[in-house]
Amino acid sequence: MESQKRLLYMKIGVVGFGAAAIGFVSEVMNSNHEIHILERSKDIYSSSISGIRSDGKIFVSSTMGGELEIPISIQREVVDFYIGKLNEEDKKSVRTGVSFDSKSEFFENFYAKGFEPVNSMFWHIGTDKLGSVLTRIYDEFSQKRNIHFHFNSRVEDIDFSDNRVILRGRDFEADFDYVVVAVGRSGHSLIKGVTSKYPEIVASSNTVDIGVRFELPDHLVEEINKEMYEFKVRLKTRTGYTVRTFCNNPSGKVVLENYDDFVTVNGHSNSDGSSVNTNFAILCTTRFTEPFHDPIGYGSYISRLSNILAGGRKVILQTYEDFMQTKRTKRLGRVKPTLPESDFILGDINLVLPRRISVSITEFIEKLSEVIPGVAYPDNLMYAVEVKFYSNKIDNDRYGNLKFIGDCSGHTRSITYATGHGRLLGSSLK
Ligand SMILES: Cc1cc2nc3c(=O)[nH]c(=O)nc-3n(C[C@H](O)[C@H](O)[C@H](O)COP(=O)(O)OP(=O)(O)OC[C@H]3O[C@@H](n4cnc5c(N)ncnc54)[C@H](O)[C@@H]3O)c2cc1C
């Protein structure tokens, strides 16, 4: 009887308002449930960095973006949902394409050199258009009588009492029948607290991706950029590590990614381009075995080391030639960095990256240059470090009325998968 009542009406708390929460709320907004969204930012626009506030490249792929199964039909609906929030004029500026159609010449060339070309479709909205997408979503949701937004509400603790879930912040406490935690990667301190209190909800954790942001003039990659805009390839290197490209930004800019106690690099681009350079990440997937259990600590340590050598909250920039010769870069060549000068120092990345990672990355770049010759030009730029942290994988079946969705659950890494994860959970409550 009790469970029947709960299905008809529940007071639901949603922690965080990013891609996963958007997917969840879009499914339950027409239900009888009363939904309270607690977001730490002061409003919809000023939330922490993530793909729905920066860049906005939406992928549909069965092999990348997350480690759960999101049917392609749902992924396509996610794309339509976001693109549908743009006005007619802005829809025209969305770049779209297919990465590695198996019939393409690039597919064959990469394949012949030992790469695994990753097939996906993508739509690029651009940083400049994402604000209006979020505004429309917010307006649509907040018009519903059962949906309540609470900004400036950073949840710091989660507890159970009498089958209810309690959320606590500095100046509030509220209890719910059902709670959905969707705090992304930026909410790792909350997740760390909850998983130390309830360690039984952690299913596994052992991976971190570490590497560099690579920058080169647009004309060197013009052909592949024109054909697929975002090229994604993986290579199993001789060290046993897999190295991959990630987040290609034609005519884009390199930016800093700010964490509480260190900075790393990232990249983005506007819908109409903003520079004459292309940048992409080259990441080495590092998996640990017993007894090590702290991949986040490992990635943070290496990031901090790069900042220490750079003399503060800065990253290290080096030319490819100097990296290969393991000597500090003193002078740049023809490629002008798009990251502001105040955010980097010229240095030697070999002092930061463990040998196994730098050897893997070197092999990757040399092989890449066999397919795209300009990649190994001596004055191309490398910024270190770029790190992709994977959250602990959470077992969502452990506590029936406390669920984790999106990147903080450790099961997703992209807008499409995070939104899809939210939708799947939301539809199970309807
Ligand atoms: C710079 C950058 C660019 C990216 N670009 C792309 C891209 O182009 N394409 C792509 O597919 N993916 C991209 N990604 C990855 C993508 O953004 C994420 O996979 C996706 O947004 C995850 O959705 P989420 O809802 O789990 O988390 P998020 O979208 O990050 O949302 C989490 C929300 O929770 C809030 N929050 C955090 N802690 C708390 C707390 N304690 N209390 C209350 N609220 C809290 C945050 O403010 C935020 O609004 C990018 C990531 C970054 C960092």
CSV table of N, CA, C and O in Angstrom, one decimal, residues 59 64 99-100 116-120 228 230-234 244-248:
chain,number,residue,atom,x,y,z
A,59,PHE,N,27.1,14.4,-28.8
A,59,PHE,CA,27.4,13.2,-29.6
A,59,PHE,C,26.4,12.1,-29.5
A,59,PHE,O,25.8,11.9,-28.5
A,64,MET,N,31.1,5.6,-27.2
A,64,MET,CA,31.7,6.6,-26.3
A,64,MET,C,30.7,7.5,-25.6
A,64,MET,O,29.7,7.7,-26.2
A,99,SER,N,31.6,11.4,-37.5
A,99,SER,CA,33.0,11.0,-37.3
A,99,SER,C,33.2,9.6,-37.8
A,99,SER,O,32.5,8.7,-37.2
A,100,PHE,N,34.0,9.4,-38.7
A,100,PHE,CA,34.4,8.1,-39.2
A,100,PHE,C,33.3,7.2,-39.7
A,100,PHE,O,33.0,6.1,-39.1
A,116,GLU,N,42.0,2.8,-33.9
A,116,GLU,CA,40.6,2.4,-33.9
A,116,GLU,C,39.8,3.7,-34.1
A,116,GLU,O,39.7,4.6,-33.2
A,117,PRO,N,39.2,3.9,-35.3
A,117,PRO,CA,38.4,5.1,-35.5
A,117,PRO,C,37.1,5.0,-34.8
A,117,PRO,O,36.5,3.9,-34.9
A,118,VAL,N,36.7,6.0,-34.0
A,118,VAL,CA,35.5,5.9,-33.2
A,118,VAL,C,34.3,6.5,-34.0
A,118,VAL,O,34.4,7.7,-34.3
A,119,ASN,N,33.3,5.7,-34.3
A,119,ASN,CA,32.2,6.3,-35.1
A,119,ASN,C,31.2,7.0,-34.2
A,119,ASN,O,30.8,6.5,-33.1
A,120,SER,N,30.8,8.2,-34.6
A,120,SER,CA,29.8,8.9,-33.9
A,120,SER,C,29.2,10.0,-34.8
A,120,SER,O,29.8,10.4,-35.7
A,228,MET,N,34.9,15.8,-40.9
A,228,MET,CA,34.1,15.3,-39.7
A,228,MET,C,34.2,16.2,-38.5
A,228,MET,O,33.6,15.9,-37.5
A,230,GLU,N,34.9,16.6,-35.7
A,230,GLU,CA,35.5,16.0,-34.5
A,230,GLU,C,36.0,14.7,-34.8
A,230,GLU,O,35.3,13.8,-35.2
A,231,PHE,N,37.4,14.5,-34.8
A,231,PHE,CA,37.9,13.2,-35.1
A,231,PHE,C,38.3,12.5,-33.8
A,231,PHE,O,39.0,13.1,-33.0
A,232,LYS,N,37.8,11.3,-33.7
A,232,LYS,CA,38.1,10.5,-32.4
A,232,LYS,C,38.8,9.2,-32.8
A,232,LYS,O,38.2,8.4,-33.5
A,233,VAL,N,40.0,9.0,-32.4
A,233,VAL,CA,40.7,7.8,-32.6
A,233,VAL,C,41.4,7.3,-31.4
A,233,VAL,O,41.7,8.1,-30.5
A,234,ARG,N,41.5,6.0,-31.3
A,234,ARG,CA,42.2,5.3,-30.1
A,234,ARG,C,43.3,4.5,-30.7
A,234,ARG,O,43.2,3.9,-31.8
A,244,ARG,N,44.1,8.3,-26.8
A,244,ARG,CA,43.0,8.7,-27.6
A,244,ARG,C,43.0,10.2,-27.8
A,244,ARG,O,43.5,11.0,-27.0
A,245,THR,N,42.3,10.6,-28.9
A,245,THR,CA,42.1,12.1,-29.1
A,245,THR,C,40.7,12.4,-28.4
A,245,THR,O,39.9,11.5,-28.3
A,246,PHE,N,40.5,13.6,-28.0
A,246,PHE,CA,39.3,14.0,-27.3
A,246,PHE,C,39.1,15.5,-27.6
A,246,PHE,O,40.0,16.3,-27.5
A,247,CYS,N,37.8,15.8,-27.8
A,247,CYS,CA,37.4,17.3,-27.8
A,247,CYS,C,38.2,18.1,-28.8
A,247,CYS,O,39.0,18.9,-28.4
A,248,ASN,N,38.0,17.8,-30.1
A,248,ASN,CA,38.7,18.6,-31.1
A,248,ASN,C,38.0,19.9,-31.3
A,248,ASN,O,36.8,20.0,-31.5
